[in-house]
mmCIF file of C-alpha atoms in Angstrom:
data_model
loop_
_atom_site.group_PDB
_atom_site.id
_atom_site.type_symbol
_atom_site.label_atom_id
_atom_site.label_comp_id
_atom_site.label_asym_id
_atom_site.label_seq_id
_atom_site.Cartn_x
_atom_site.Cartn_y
_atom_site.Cartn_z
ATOM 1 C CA UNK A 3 9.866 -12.336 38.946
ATOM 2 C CA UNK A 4 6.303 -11.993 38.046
ATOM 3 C CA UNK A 5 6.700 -7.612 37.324
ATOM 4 C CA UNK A 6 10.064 -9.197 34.690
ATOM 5 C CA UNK A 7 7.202 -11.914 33.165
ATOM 6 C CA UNK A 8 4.438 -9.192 33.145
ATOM 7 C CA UNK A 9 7.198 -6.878 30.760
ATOM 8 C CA UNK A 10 8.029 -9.717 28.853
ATOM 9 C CA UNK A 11 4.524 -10.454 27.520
ATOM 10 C CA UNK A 12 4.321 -6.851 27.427
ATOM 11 C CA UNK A 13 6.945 -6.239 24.988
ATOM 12 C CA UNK A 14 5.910 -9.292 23.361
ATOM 13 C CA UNK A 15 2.808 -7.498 22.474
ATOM 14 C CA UNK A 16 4.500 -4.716 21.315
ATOM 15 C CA UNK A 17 6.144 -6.719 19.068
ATOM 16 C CA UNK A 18 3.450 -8.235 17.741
ATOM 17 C CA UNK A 19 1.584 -5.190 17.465
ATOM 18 C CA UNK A 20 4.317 -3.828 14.938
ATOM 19 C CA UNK A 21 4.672 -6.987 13.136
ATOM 20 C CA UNK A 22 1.468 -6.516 12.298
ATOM 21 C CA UNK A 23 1.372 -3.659 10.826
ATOM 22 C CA UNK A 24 1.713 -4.530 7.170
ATOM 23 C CA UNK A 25 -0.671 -6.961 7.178
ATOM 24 C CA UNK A 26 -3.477 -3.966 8.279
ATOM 25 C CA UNK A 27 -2.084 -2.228 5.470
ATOM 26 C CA UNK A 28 -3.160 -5.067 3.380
ATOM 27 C CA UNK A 29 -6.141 -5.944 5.170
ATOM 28 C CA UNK A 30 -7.086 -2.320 4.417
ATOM 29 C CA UNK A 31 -5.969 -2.367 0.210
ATOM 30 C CA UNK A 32 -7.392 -5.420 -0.266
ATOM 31 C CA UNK A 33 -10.788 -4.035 1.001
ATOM 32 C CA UNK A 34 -10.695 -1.270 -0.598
ATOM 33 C CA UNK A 35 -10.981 -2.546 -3.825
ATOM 34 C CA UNK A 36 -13.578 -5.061 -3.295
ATOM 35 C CA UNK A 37 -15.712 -2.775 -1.818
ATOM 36 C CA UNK A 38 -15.213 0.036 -4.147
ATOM 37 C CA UNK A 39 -15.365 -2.495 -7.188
ATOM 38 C CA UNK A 40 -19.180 -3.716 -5.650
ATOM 39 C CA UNK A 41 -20.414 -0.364 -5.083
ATOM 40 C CA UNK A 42 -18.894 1.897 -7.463
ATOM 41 C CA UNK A 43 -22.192 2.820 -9.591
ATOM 42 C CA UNK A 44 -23.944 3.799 -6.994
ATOM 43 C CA UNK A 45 -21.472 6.435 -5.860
ATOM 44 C CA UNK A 46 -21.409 7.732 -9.590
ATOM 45 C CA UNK A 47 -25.278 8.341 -9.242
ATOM 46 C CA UNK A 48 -24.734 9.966 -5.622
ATOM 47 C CA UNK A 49 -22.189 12.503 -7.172
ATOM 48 C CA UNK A 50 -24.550 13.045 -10.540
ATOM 49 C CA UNK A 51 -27.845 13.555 -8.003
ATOM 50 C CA UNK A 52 -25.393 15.638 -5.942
ATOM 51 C CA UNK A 53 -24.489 17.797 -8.457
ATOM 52 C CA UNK A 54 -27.901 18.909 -9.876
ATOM 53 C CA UNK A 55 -28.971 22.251 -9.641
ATOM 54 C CA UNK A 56 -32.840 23.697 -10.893
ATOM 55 C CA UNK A 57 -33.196 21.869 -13.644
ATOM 56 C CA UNK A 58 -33.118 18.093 -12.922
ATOM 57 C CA UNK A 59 -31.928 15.851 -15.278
ATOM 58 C CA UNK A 60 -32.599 12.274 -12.699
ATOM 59 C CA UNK A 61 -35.808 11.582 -10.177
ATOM 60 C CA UNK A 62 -33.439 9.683 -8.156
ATOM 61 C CA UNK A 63 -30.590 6.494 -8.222
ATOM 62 C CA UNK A 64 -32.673 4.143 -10.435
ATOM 63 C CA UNK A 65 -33.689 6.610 -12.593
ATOM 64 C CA UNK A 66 -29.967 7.795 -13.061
ATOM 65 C CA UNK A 67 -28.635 4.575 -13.371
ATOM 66 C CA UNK A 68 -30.974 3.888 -16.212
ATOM 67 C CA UNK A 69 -29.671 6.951 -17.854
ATOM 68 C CA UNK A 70 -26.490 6.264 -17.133
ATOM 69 C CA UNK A 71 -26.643 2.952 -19.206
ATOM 70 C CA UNK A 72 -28.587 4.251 -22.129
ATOM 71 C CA UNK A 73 -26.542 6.736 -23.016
ATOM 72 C CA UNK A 74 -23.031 5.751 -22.086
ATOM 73 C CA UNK A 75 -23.248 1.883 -22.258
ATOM 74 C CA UNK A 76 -22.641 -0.503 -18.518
ATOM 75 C CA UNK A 77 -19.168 0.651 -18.430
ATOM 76 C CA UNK A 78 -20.248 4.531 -18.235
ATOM 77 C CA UNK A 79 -21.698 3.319 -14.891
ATOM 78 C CA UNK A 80 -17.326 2.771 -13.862
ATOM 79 C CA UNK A 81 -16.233 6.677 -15.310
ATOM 80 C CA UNK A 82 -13.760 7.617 -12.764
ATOM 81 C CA UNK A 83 -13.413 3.642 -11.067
ATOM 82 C CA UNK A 84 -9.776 3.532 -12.532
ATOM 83 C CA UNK A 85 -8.690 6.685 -10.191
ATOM 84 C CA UNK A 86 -10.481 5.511 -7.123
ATOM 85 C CA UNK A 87 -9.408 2.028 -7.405
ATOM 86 C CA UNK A 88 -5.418 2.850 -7.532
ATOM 87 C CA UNK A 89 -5.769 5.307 -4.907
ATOM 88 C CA UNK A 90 -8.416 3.646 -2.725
ATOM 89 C CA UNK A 91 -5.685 0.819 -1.344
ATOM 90 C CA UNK A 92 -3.634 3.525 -0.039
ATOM 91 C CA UNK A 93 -6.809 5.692 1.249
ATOM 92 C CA UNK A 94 -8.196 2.623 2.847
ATOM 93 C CA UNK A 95 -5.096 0.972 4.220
ATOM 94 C CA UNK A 96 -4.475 4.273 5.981
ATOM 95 C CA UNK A 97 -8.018 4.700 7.388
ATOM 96 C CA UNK A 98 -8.267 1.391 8.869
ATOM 97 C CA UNK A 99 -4.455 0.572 10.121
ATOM 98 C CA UNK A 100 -4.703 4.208 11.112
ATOM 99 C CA UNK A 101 -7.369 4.101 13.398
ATOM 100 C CA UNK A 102 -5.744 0.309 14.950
ATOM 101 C CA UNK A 103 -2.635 2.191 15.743
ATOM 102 C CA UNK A 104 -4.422 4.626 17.567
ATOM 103 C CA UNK A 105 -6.685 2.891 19.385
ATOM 104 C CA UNK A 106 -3.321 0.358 20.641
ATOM 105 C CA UNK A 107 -2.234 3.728 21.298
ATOM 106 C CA UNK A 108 -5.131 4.797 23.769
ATOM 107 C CA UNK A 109 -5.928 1.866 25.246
ATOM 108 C CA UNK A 110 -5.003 0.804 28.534
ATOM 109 C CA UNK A 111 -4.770 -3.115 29.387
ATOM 110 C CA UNK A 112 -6.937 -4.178 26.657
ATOM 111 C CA UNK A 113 -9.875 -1.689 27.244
ATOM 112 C CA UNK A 114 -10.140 1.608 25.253
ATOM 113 C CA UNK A 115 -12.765 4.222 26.938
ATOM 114 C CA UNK A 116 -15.099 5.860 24.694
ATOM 115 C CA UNK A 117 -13.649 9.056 24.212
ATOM 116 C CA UNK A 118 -10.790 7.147 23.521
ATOM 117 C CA UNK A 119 -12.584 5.540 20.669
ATOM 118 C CA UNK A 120 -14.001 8.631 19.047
ATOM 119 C CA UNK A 121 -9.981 10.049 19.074
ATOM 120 C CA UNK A 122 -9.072 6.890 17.223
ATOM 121 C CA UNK A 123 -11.668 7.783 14.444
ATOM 122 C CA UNK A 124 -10.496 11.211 14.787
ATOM 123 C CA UNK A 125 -6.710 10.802 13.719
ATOM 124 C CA UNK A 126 -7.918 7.588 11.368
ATOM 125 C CA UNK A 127 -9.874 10.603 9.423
ATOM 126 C CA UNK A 128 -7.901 12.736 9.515
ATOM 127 C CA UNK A 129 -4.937 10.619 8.106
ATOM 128 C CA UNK A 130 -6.742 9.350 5.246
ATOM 129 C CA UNK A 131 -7.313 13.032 3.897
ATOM 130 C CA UNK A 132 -3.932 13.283 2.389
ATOM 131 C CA UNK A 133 -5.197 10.469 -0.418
ATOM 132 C CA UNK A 134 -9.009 11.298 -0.365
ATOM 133 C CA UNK A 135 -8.887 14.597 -1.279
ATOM 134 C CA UNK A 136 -7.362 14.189 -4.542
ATOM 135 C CA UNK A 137 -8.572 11.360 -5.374
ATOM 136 C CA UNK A 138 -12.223 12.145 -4.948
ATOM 137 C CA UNK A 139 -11.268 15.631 -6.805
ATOM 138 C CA UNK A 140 -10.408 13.820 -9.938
ATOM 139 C CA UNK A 141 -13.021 10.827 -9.638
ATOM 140 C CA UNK A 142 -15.955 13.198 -9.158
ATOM 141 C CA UNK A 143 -14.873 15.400 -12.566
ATOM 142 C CA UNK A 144 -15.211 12.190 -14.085
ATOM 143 C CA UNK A 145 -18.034 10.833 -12.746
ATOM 144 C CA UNK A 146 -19.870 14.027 -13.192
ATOM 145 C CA UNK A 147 -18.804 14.460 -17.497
ATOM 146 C CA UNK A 148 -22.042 12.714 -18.142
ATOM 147 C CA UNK A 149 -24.321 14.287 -16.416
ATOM 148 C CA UNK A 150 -22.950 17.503 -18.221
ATOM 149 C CA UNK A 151 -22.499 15.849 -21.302
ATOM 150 C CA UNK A 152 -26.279 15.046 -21.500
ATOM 151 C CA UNK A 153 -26.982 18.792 -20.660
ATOM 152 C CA UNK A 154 -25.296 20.186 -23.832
ATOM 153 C CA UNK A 155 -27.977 21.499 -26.339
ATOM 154 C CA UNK A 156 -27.903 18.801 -29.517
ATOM 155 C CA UNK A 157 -26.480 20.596 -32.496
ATOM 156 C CA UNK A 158 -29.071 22.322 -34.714
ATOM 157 C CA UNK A 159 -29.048 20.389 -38.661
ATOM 158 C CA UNK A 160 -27.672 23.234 -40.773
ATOM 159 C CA UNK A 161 -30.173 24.834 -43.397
ATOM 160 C CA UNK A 162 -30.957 23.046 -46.956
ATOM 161 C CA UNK A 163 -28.175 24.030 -49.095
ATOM 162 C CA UNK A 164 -29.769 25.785 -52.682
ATOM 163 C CA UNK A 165 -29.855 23.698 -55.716
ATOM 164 C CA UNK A 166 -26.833 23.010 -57.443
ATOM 165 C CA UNK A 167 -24.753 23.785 -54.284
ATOM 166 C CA UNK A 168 -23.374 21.119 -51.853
ATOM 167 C CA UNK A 169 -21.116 22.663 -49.959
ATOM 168 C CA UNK A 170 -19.514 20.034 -47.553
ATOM 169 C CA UNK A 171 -21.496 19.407 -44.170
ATOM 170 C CA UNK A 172 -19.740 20.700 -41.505
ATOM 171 C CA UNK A 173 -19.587 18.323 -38.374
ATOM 172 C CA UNK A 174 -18.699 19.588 -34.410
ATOM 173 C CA UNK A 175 -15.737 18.367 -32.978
ATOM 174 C CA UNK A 176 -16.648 16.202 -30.405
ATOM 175 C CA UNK A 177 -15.206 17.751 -26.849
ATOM 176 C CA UNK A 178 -12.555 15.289 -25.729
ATOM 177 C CA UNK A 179 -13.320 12.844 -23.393
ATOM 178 C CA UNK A 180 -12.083 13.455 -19.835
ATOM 179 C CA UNK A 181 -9.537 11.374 -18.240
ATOM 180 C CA UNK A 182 -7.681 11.258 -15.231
ATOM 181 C CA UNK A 183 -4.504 12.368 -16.692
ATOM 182 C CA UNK A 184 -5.692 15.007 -18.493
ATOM 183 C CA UNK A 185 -7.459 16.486 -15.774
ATOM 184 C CA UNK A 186 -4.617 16.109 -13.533
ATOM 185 C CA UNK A 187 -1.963 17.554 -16.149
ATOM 186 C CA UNK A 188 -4.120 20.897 -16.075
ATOM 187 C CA UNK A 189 -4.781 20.938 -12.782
ATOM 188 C CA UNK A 190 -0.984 21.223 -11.884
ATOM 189 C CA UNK A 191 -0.228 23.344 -14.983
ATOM 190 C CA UNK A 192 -2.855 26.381 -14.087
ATOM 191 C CA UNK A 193 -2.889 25.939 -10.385
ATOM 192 C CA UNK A 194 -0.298 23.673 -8.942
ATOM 193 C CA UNK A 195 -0.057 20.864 -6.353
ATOM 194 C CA UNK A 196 -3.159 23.022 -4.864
ATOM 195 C CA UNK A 197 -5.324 22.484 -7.452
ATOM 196 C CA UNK A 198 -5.003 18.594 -6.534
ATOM 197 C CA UNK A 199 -6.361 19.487 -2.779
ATOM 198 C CA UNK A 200 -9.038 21.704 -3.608
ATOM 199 C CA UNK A 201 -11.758 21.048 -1.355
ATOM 200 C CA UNK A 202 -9.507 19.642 1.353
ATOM 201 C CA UNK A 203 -11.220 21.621 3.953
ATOM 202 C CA UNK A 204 -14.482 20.319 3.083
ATOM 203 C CA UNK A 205 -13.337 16.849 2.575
ATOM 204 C CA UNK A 206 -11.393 17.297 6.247
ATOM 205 C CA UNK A 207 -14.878 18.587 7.708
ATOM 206 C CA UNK A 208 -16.718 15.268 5.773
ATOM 207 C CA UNK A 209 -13.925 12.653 6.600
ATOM 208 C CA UNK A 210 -13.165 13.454 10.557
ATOM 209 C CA UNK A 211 -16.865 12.919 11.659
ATOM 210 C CA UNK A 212 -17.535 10.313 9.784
ATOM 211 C CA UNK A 213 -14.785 8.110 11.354
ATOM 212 C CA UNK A 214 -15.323 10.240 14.763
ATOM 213 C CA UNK A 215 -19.107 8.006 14.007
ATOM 214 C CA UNK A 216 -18.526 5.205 12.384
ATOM 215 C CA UNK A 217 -15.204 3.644 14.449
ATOM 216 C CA UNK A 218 -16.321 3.789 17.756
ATOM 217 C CA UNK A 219 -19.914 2.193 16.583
ATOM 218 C CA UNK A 220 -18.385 -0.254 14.530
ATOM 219 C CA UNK A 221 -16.099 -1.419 17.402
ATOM 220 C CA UNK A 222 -19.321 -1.870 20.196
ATOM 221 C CA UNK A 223 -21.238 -3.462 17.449
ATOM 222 C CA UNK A 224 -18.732 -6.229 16.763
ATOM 223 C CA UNK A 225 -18.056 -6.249 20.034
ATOM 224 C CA UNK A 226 -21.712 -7.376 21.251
ATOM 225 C CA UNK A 227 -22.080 -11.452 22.223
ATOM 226 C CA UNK A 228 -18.426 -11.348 23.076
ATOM 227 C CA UNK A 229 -16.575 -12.736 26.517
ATOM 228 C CA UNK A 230 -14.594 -9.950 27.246
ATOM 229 C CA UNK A 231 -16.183 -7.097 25.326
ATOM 230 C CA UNK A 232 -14.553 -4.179 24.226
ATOM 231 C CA UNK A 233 -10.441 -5.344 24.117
ATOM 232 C CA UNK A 234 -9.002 -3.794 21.065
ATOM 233 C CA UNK A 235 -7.591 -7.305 20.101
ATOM 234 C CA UNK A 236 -10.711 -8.859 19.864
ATOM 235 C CA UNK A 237 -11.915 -10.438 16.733
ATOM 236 C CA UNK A 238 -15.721 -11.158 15.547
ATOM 237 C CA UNK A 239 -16.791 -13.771 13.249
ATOM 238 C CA UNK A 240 -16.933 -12.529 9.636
ATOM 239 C CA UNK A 241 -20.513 -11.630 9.911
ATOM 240 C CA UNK A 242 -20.491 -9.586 12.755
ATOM 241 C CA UNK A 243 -18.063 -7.427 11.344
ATOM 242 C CA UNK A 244 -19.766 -7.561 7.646
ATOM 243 C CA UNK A 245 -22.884 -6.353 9.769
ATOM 244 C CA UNK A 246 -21.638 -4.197 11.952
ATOM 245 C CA UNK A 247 -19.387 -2.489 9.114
ATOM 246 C CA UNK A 248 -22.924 -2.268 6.983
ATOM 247 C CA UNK A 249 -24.737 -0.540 10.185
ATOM 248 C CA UNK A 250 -22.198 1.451 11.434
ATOM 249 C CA UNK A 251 -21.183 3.342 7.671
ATOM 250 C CA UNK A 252 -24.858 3.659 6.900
ATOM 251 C CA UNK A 253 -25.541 5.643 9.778
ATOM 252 C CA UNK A 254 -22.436 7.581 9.760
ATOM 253 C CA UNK A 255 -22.533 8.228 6.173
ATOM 254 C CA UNK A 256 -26.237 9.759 6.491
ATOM 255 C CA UNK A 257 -25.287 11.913 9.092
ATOM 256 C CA UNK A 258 -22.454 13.384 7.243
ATOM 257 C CA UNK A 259 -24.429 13.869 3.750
ATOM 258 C CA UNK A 260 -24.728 17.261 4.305
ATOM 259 C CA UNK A 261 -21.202 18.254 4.678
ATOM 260 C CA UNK A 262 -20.597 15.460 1.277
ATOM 261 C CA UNK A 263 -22.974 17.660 -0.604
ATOM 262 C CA UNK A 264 -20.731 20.959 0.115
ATOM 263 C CA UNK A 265 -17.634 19.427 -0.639
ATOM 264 C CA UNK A 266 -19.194 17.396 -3.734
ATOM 265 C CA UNK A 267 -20.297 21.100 -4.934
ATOM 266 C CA UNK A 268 -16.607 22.748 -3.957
ATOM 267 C CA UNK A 269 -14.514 19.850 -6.248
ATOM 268 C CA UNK A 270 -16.455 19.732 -9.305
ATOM 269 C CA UNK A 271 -15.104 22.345 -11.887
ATOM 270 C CA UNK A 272 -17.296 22.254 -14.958
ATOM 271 C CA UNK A 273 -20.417 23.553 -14.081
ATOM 272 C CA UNK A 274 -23.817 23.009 -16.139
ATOM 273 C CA UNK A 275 -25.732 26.243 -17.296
ATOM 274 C CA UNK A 276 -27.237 28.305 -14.734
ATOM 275 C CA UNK A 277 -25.175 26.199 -11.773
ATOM 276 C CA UNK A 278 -23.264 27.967 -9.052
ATOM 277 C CA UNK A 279 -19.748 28.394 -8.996
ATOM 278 C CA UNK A 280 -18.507 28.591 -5.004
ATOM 279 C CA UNK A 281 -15.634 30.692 -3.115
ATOM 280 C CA UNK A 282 -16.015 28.245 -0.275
ATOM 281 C CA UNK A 283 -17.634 26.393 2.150
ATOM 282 C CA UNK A 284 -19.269 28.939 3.845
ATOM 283 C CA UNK A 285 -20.346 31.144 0.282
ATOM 284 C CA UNK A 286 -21.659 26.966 -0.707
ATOM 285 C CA UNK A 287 -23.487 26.409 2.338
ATOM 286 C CA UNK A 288 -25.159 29.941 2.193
ATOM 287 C CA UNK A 289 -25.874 29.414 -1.641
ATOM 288 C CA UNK A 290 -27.277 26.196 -1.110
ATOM 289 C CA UNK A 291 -29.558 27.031 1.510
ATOM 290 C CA UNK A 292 -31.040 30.169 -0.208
ATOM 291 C CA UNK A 293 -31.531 29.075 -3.653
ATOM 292 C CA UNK A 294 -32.714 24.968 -3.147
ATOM 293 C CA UNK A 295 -33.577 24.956 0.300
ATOM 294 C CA UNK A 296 -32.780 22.885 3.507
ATOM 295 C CA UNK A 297 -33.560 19.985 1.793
ATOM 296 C CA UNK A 298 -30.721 20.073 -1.106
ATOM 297 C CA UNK A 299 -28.399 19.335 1.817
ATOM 298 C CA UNK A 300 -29.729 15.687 1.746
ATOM 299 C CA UNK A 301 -29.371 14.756 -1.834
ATOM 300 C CA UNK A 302 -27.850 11.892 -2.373
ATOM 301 C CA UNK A 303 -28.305 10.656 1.269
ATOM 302 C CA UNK A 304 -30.177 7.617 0.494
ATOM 303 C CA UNK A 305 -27.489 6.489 -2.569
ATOM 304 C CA UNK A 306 -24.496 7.077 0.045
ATOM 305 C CA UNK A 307 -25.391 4.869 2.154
ATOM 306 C CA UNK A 308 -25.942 2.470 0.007
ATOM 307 C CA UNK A 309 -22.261 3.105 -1.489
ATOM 308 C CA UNK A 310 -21.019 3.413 2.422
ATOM 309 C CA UNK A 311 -22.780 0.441 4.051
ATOM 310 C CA UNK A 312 -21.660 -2.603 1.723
ATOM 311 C CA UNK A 313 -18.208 -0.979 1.526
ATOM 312 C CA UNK A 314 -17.715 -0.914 4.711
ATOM 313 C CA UNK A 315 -19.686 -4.371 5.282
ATOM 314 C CA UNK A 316 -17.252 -6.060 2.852
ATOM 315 C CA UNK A 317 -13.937 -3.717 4.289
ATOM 316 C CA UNK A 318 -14.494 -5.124 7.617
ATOM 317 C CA UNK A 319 -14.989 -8.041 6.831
ATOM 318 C CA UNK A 320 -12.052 -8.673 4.831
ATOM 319 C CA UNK A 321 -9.873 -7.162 7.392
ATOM 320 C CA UNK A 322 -10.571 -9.192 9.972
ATOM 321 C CA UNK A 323 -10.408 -12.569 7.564
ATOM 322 C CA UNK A 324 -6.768 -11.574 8.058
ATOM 323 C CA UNK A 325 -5.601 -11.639 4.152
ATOM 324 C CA UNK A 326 -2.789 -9.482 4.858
ATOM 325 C CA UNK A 327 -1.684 -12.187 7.688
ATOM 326 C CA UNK A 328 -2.366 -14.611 5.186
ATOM 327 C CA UNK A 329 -0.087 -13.179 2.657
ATOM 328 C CA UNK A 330 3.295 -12.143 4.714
ATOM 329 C CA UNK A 331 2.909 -15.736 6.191
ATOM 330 C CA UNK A 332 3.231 -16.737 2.305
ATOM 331 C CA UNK A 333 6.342 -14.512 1.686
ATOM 332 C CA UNK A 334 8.128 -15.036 5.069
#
């Protein structure tokens, strides 16, 4: 009697555990794009400090910022936020009800070892590469026109014409301005559904440490205070997770800067004068280290985790306020 009532509630849970499925897919789209919307201009000066080779055009996130605005108004502060907010719902709704499914998976009445937690980050990262890679290939060509943009040489007036003779100025065609279409209509004319992915390596290499990191130290950090510590069904208030989310990405996402910077370099396609062009991660990481020094693998560091840490913050906690709950209880 009791073994029949123990596989009852068992395949209750199960149940439940599926039911729920859509709402983490909401949970995760829904904090997406509040996070990404929050934090956006601060990953467009991570990509532009990222980017810069001898030369540099910014001393550092303020300074770019200010640039940033001057010369391309507020909204040149959102170039590429279009891309990354229709493709960050999917992205994030995969990371985060990727890594629950997994960790349901691996756990064994309620309690989920360690290297049980890292696996769970390690298939939630890997997951989430089949929307990240594209979707930071075409956001970072965006992000990055301005930067190049404010490279180009001004155009030189012409010479005074002689008296009596006014022949008719002769103005440059401005460059057209990128967009995600455009970018994305040449990138499958010349090179295919590839062209899409390049970088995928390098964004695989970024994306499965980060969540091999930041999952399992999320999970013990929202876990602290709690009766019954460490059961995957477990919920913290909103603050712990907001917290926890902020700690947890900031120290995973400076401890995988390096490997950003390489696959920042390997997805951008127009280069500025002088820049290197790469044949890979190894040729980048070699390049890198010879011509700007140990140091060049940390640029940027300080403005990721200021992109990762609130996004994360606010993604947590609007996952576990339970919106997507919220909403199929609405429909249903």
């Amino acid at each position: 009697m009791e073994e029949e009532r123990a596989l009852s509630q068992e395949t209750r849970r199960m149940a439940e555990k599926e039911v729920h499925l859509p709402a983490k897919l909401i949970n995760g789209g829904v904090a997406g794009l509040v996070g990404v919307t929050c934090v956006f201009p601060i990953d467009l000066a991570k990509t532009r400090l990222q980017n810069q080779q001898g030369i540099l055009a910014y001393k550092g996130m303020l300074d770019c910022l200010t640039k940033t605005i001057r010369s391309e108004g507020y909204f040149g502060c959102y170039r590429g936020a279009a891309v990354n907010l229709t493709l960050v719902t999917p992205e994030k709704a995969i990371k985060l009800a990727a890594n629950d499914v997994f960790r349901q998976k691996l756990s064994k009445d309620g309690h989920l070892p360690l290297w049980g937690e890292v696996l769970a980050g390690c298939g939630a990262g890997t997951c989430q590469v089949v929307v990240t890679t594209p979707m930071e290939m075409l956001k970072i060509q965006l992000q990055d026109a301005g930067r190049l943009a404010a490279q180009r040489p001004a155009p030189t007036p012409a010479a005074p014409a002689p008296p009596l003779v006014a022949p008719a100025p002769v103005r440059p065609s401005p460059s057209p301005r990128p967009s995600a279409t455009r970018i994305t209509a040449d990138l499958l004319k010349t090179r295919g559904l590839a062209g899409l992915y390049r970088g995928a390596g390098a964004t695989l290499m970024r994306d499965v440490p980060f969540s091999m990191i930041y999952f399992p130290l999320f999970a013990n950090l929202n876990a602290l205070g709690q009766e019954g510590a460490g059961k995957v069904q477990d919920k913290a208030p909103f603050w712990q997770s907001f917290v926890a989310g902020c700690v947890a990405g900031s120290v995973a996402a400076v401890a995988v800067t390096p490997l950003d910077v390489i696959k920042t370099r390997l997805q951008t396609l127009q280069k500025g004068e002088g820049e290197d062009s790469y044949r890979g991660i190894v040729d980048c990481t070699r390049r890198i280290m010879t011509r700007e020094g140990p140091t060049a693998f940390l640029k940027g560091a300080v403005c990721r985790a200021l992109v990762i840490a609130p996004l994360f913050g606010i993604a947590q906690g609007v996952y576990f306020l339970g919106v997507g709950e919220a909403v199929l209880g609405l429909l249903t």
